[in-house]
Amino acid sequence: MYANSGNVIMSLYANAVHQLWKWPKCECNPTGEARTDTVPQLWQPRSGISVTNYISLINPEDAVPCFALSKNDSYVISTSGEGISLFNTMTFQTIATFMPPPPAATFLAFHPQDNNIIAIGMDDSSILIYYVRLNKKRITGLAFSNICNVLVSAGADSQLCVWSIDTWEKKTSDYLQSPPGCSAASLADTNVQFHRDQTHVLAFQERHIAIYEVPNLTCLMQFAPLQASGRITGATYSCDGQSIYISFENGSAGVFTASSLCLRCQINYCAYAPLYPSISAYPLVIAAHPHKPNQFALGLTDGGVCVIEPLELEGEWGNLPLQENSACSSTGHADSSDQSQR
């Protein structure tokens, strides 16, 4: 394959080794251009390392080796039937290796205008669009917006990215800011969920919750729980989008207004716990009922599931004074309970 500059040829051999040939500048070829009357020279960086794809037990005859050069000739993406590798052509250093088979990649192409976007053809007939400079750590959340026509991704590095569904190009990105007294290193997975209006996205980590407006990722409001509550273990919008249900490591759950993140109701663990509760059990996940805006379920670390809603006389969360609010039902542990929550 010729480089886009026209004066370099790169080849990929069956043994997964790449070789790069350059035309030297000399008296008969002062510009170093590719010419048939001048012999190119095999080039290697001073480090002496080679560009070699990973291969293990794969039969070379069964592999479909392929590679592509970026538009500026600075990067090569390549595979010899196993994982895909991204190399720097100036230093021959491996930048990233990803997507081990199956399925195996059978063709690779760089986006003509953005070297960070790669199209990958697979042997199962699928085509993947891969963005090289995505989150630095694993992806922990994804949410689509039909109204804004975007996908929001979240990573363990606290980064939020907004992607256009039409072009799959990144529109913008931002990092969740660490709340006061909480170092970035103590933050964990980032989760995202769109409001029913499809323009506001809820993002939360174990010490921080925030609401953003897309597509510009404008942070509208933030909330950090008190240390006594422990870390946030789950958060979700109610089905009508009026409330946000949040579960905590100390066993409690909170009902917050979606418009201002103000507390409407605090539900203590004793309000929904079975008769002989597990001391170490606490909510690990939370889910909102798809049709009943005042009902949600908690999945506990001991395997139990509790379904919670306001007492009948209360009707909905926050109608009674804060200290009088009560839960109504729990399931998966014991019989229904309407003990006082405060």
XYZ file of C-alpha atoms in Angstrom:
342
model
C 0.000 0.000 0.000
C 1.236 3.481 -0.922
C 1.208 6.129 1.758
C -0.859 9.192 0.937
C 2.361 11.172 0.561
C 3.262 8.949 -2.376
C 6.879 8.333 -1.353
C 6.385 5.403 1.040
C 5.146 1.856 0.583
C 4.008 -0.287 3.512
C 3.459 -4.018 3.267
C 1.904 -6.627 5.565
C 3.240 -10.162 5.391
C 1.631 -13.487 6.212
C 3.746 -13.713 9.373
C 1.996 -10.544 10.689
C 5.077 -8.342 10.227
C 4.846 -4.947 8.523
C 7.635 -3.413 6.497
C 7.946 0.209 5.472
C 9.924 1.237 2.401
C 11.046 4.798 1.665
C 12.727 6.334 -1.352
C 15.902 8.044 -0.160
C 16.869 11.520 -1.199
C 19.935 11.377 -3.379
C 21.624 13.171 -6.236
C 19.455 11.485 -8.837
C 16.305 11.775 -6.704
C 16.630 14.992 -4.637
C 12.945 15.053 -3.593
C 12.789 11.433 -2.441
C 9.763 10.696 -4.588
C 8.758 7.205 -5.686
C 10.603 6.404 -8.896
C 11.212 3.214 -10.835
C 14.852 4.117 -11.426
C 15.586 4.410 -7.694
C 15.537 1.516 -5.225
C 13.563 2.193 -2.005
C 15.146 1.410 1.348
C 13.688 -0.579 4.217
C 13.100 1.868 7.073
C 13.003 1.259 10.813
C 13.006 3.655 13.767
C 16.138 4.003 15.880
C 14.607 1.790 18.536
C 14.766 -1.120 16.113
C 11.270 -2.350 16.988
C 9.045 -3.763 14.282
C 5.346 -3.398 13.609
C 3.926 -6.857 14.233
C 0.321 -7.932 14.660
C -0.611 -10.345 17.414
C -1.065 -13.936 16.283
C -1.275 -17.056 18.429
C -2.971 -20.283 17.444
C -4.615 -18.996 14.305
C -3.718 -20.720 11.038
C -2.168 -18.063 8.759
C -3.977 -19.610 5.807
C -7.324 -18.998 7.511
C -6.581 -15.402 8.482
C -7.579 -12.386 6.417
C -4.753 -9.893 6.994
C -5.655 -6.283 6.303
C -4.458 -2.812 7.217
C -5.109 0.848 6.474
C -3.126 4.076 6.710
C -4.540 7.289 8.111
C -4.877 10.285 5.825
C -1.842 12.005 7.353
C 0.201 8.751 7.193
C 0.884 8.949 10.935
C -1.073 5.858 11.928
C -1.687 2.376 10.626
C -4.465 0.104 11.813
C -3.906 -3.553 11.131
C -4.934 -7.122 11.887
C -3.761 -10.590 10.927
C -6.897 -12.443 11.913
C -6.907 -11.752 15.651
C -7.005 -8.467 17.577
C -6.852 -5.124 15.782
C -3.804 -2.964 16.497
C -3.196 0.743 16.027
C 0.430 1.740 15.403
C 2.345 4.996 15.115
C 4.205 4.892 11.785
C 6.935 7.261 13.002
C 7.929 5.270 16.089
C 6.348 1.851 15.338
C 4.908 1.908 18.842
C 1.613 0.129 19.502
C -0.986 2.670 20.608
C -3.908 0.319 21.193
C -5.036 -3.257 20.629
C -8.718 -4.103 20.696
C -11.579 -6.311 19.498
C -10.171 -9.854 19.605
C -12.212 -12.339 17.511
C -14.668 -13.791 17.034
C -15.802 -12.267 14.808
C -12.555 -11.423 13.039
C -11.952 -8.184 11.168
C -11.624 -8.665 7.406
C -11.311 -5.082 6.175
C -10.275 -1.764 7.713
C -10.704 1.846 6.615
C -10.011 5.248 8.156
C -12.568 8.043 7.920
C -11.269 10.385 5.172
C -11.643 13.475 7.366
C -11.105 12.157 10.894
C -8.239 9.801 11.728
C -9.976 8.877 14.989
C -12.871 7.131 13.220
C -12.315 3.659 11.796
C -14.713 1.436 9.847
C -14.229 -2.266 10.537
C -15.712 -4.973 8.316
C -16.197 -8.289 10.118
C -16.358 -11.871 8.885
C -19.929 -12.172 10.196
C -21.044 -9.499 7.660
C -21.300 -6.759 10.292
C -19.664 -3.341 10.017
C -18.466 -1.549 13.141
C -17.598 2.128 13.471
C -14.838 2.520 16.047
C -13.767 5.811 17.590
C -10.136 5.606 18.695
C -10.155 8.528 21.111
C -13.197 7.556 23.089
C -13.294 7.260 26.849
C -9.936 6.343 28.343
C -11.528 3.607 30.446
C -14.333 1.126 29.940
C -17.776 2.274 28.774
C -20.236 2.060 31.669
C -23.360 3.700 30.232
C -25.156 4.349 26.928
C -28.383 6.247 26.238
C -30.125 7.184 22.968
C -32.200 10.311 22.324
C -34.662 10.068 19.441
C -35.508 13.768 19.673
C -31.922 15.028 19.538
C -30.758 12.139 17.339
C -27.738 11.483 19.531
C -26.142 8.746 21.606
C -24.625 9.645 24.970
C -21.819 7.423 26.222
C -20.315 7.398 29.704
C -17.081 5.868 30.906
C -15.341 4.894 34.109
C -13.068 7.877 33.473
C -16.060 10.168 34.259
C -16.258 11.337 30.649
C -19.568 11.924 28.866
C -19.592 11.993 25.055
C -22.419 13.007 22.721
C -22.450 11.273 19.335
C -24.485 12.120 16.251
C -26.569 9.125 15.197
C -26.532 10.359 11.585
C -22.761 10.647 11.121
C -21.436 8.858 14.252
C -19.139 11.796 14.838
C -18.560 13.147 18.323
C -20.448 16.401 18.853
C -19.111 17.275 22.294
C -17.754 15.782 25.509
C -17.271 16.744 29.131
C -16.191 15.271 32.449
C -18.337 15.008 35.556
C -16.786 17.312 38.097
C -15.829 15.778 41.425
C -18.009 17.156 44.236
C -16.240 18.913 47.137
C -14.343 16.511 49.354
C -14.402 13.691 46.815
C -11.261 12.944 44.843
C -11.546 11.818 41.240
C -9.821 8.544 42.102
C -12.674 7.573 44.420
C -15.273 7.922 41.696
C -16.539 4.766 40.030
C -18.678 3.832 37.030
C -20.699 6.562 35.343
C -24.298 5.745 34.383
C -26.644 7.714 32.124
C -30.390 7.785 31.427
C -32.500 10.140 29.329
C -35.550 11.927 30.707
C -38.762 11.209 28.833
C -38.384 14.592 27.085
C -35.233 13.145 25.450
C -33.309 16.403 25.979
C -32.203 16.001 29.611
C -29.857 13.228 30.657
C -29.300 11.950 34.187
C -25.687 11.027 34.971
C -24.562 9.555 38.262
C -21.614 8.028 40.043
C -21.309 6.718 43.577
C -20.766 10.196 45.080
C -22.353 12.469 42.529
C -25.490 12.930 40.462
C -26.050 15.555 37.771
C -28.544 16.526 35.086
C -27.298 17.682 31.696
C -28.995 19.185 28.682
C -28.044 17.811 25.276
C -26.688 18.187 22.686
C -24.335 20.733 24.297
C -23.905 18.841 27.597
C -24.843 21.867 29.672
C -24.830 20.931 33.361
C -28.122 22.181 34.826
C -27.814 20.934 38.419
C -25.792 18.617 40.655
C -26.246 16.762 43.915
C -23.794 15.058 46.274
C -25.245 12.923 49.097
C -24.177 13.235 52.714
C -21.440 10.888 53.873
C -23.908 9.218 56.247
C -25.936 7.953 53.299
C -22.988 6.090 51.838
C -22.379 5.873 48.139
C -25.107 6.064 45.501
C -25.867 2.568 44.213
C -28.570 3.416 41.681
C -30.644 6.235 40.236
C -33.491 6.378 37.741
C -36.235 8.662 36.468
C -39.834 7.815 37.300
C -41.888 6.880 34.251
C -43.500 10.347 34.098
C -40.138 12.075 34.495
C -41.306 14.069 37.515
C -39.180 12.252 40.090
C -35.751 10.690 40.418
C -35.406 7.616 42.615
C -31.983 7.181 44.234
C -30.756 4.239 46.325
C -27.877 4.421 48.794
C -25.369 2.064 50.353
C -26.774 2.599 53.863
C -29.998 0.919 52.723
C -32.090 4.056 52.291
C -33.754 5.384 49.158
C -34.717 8.928 48.268
C -37.384 10.428 46.041
C -36.165 13.680 44.480
C -37.859 16.185 42.202
C -36.463 15.918 38.689
C -36.760 19.664 38.127
C -34.622 20.758 41.083
C -33.121 17.646 42.727
C -34.916 18.552 45.963
C -35.722 15.726 48.379
C -39.423 14.841 48.444
C -39.244 11.720 50.560
C -36.591 9.740 52.425
C -37.233 6.000 52.808
C -35.200 4.276 55.497
C -34.157 0.640 55.292
C -36.400 -0.368 58.210
C -39.462 0.744 56.229
C -39.157 -2.018 53.654
C -36.838 -4.579 55.304
C -38.196 -8.051 56.106
C -38.840 -9.166 59.665
C -35.282 -10.467 60.107
C -33.230 -8.300 57.784
C -29.725 -9.085 56.699
C -27.496 -6.560 58.426
C -25.216 -6.270 55.417
C -27.925 -6.103 52.730
C -28.485 -2.855 50.845
C -29.951 -1.791 47.477
C -27.635 -2.545 44.581
C -29.956 -1.599 41.705
C -33.146 0.423 41.326
C -35.861 0.323 38.667
C -38.922 2.507 38.067
C -42.291 1.009 37.114
C -42.931 1.687 33.394
C -46.522 2.889 33.966
C -46.911 3.759 37.670
C -44.923 6.928 38.416
C -44.946 6.389 42.198
C -43.707 2.811 42.240
C -40.155 1.524 42.048
C -38.251 -1.647 42.888
C -34.998 -2.212 44.744
C -32.703 -5.167 44.122
C -30.776 -6.001 47.299
C -27.322 -7.480 47.702
C -28.737 -10.542 49.499
C -30.867 -11.450 46.462
C -34.099 -9.894 47.676
C -36.325 -7.566 45.666
C -38.516 -4.922 47.304
C -41.315 -3.106 45.486
C -42.077 0.252 47.099
C -44.815 2.853 46.696
C -46.527 5.461 48.952
C -49.236 4.549 51.432
C -52.769 4.720 50.057
C -53.680 7.771 52.162
C -50.602 9.572 50.863
C -51.337 8.907 47.184
C -47.978 10.069 45.896
C -44.569 10.847 47.296
C -44.293 13.988 49.388
C -47.980 14.598 50.069
C -47.551 14.056 53.823
C -45.059 15.863 56.066
C -41.602 14.412 55.582
C -41.512 12.561 58.889
C -44.836 10.795 58.190
C -44.215 9.348 54.746
C -44.390 5.558 54.595
C -43.635 2.738 52.215
C -46.385 0.367 51.301
C -45.162 -2.922 49.874
C -42.126 -5.134 49.594
C -41.804 -8.446 47.813
C -39.115 -11.084 47.474
C -38.357 -11.091 51.210
C -41.517 -11.270 53.254
C -45.116 -10.067 53.420
C -46.103 -6.485 52.616
C -45.001 -3.911 55.162
C -46.310 -0.443 55.977
C -43.985 0.483 58.782
C -43.092 4.121 59.288
C -40.202 5.223 57.096
C -38.750 8.051 59.113
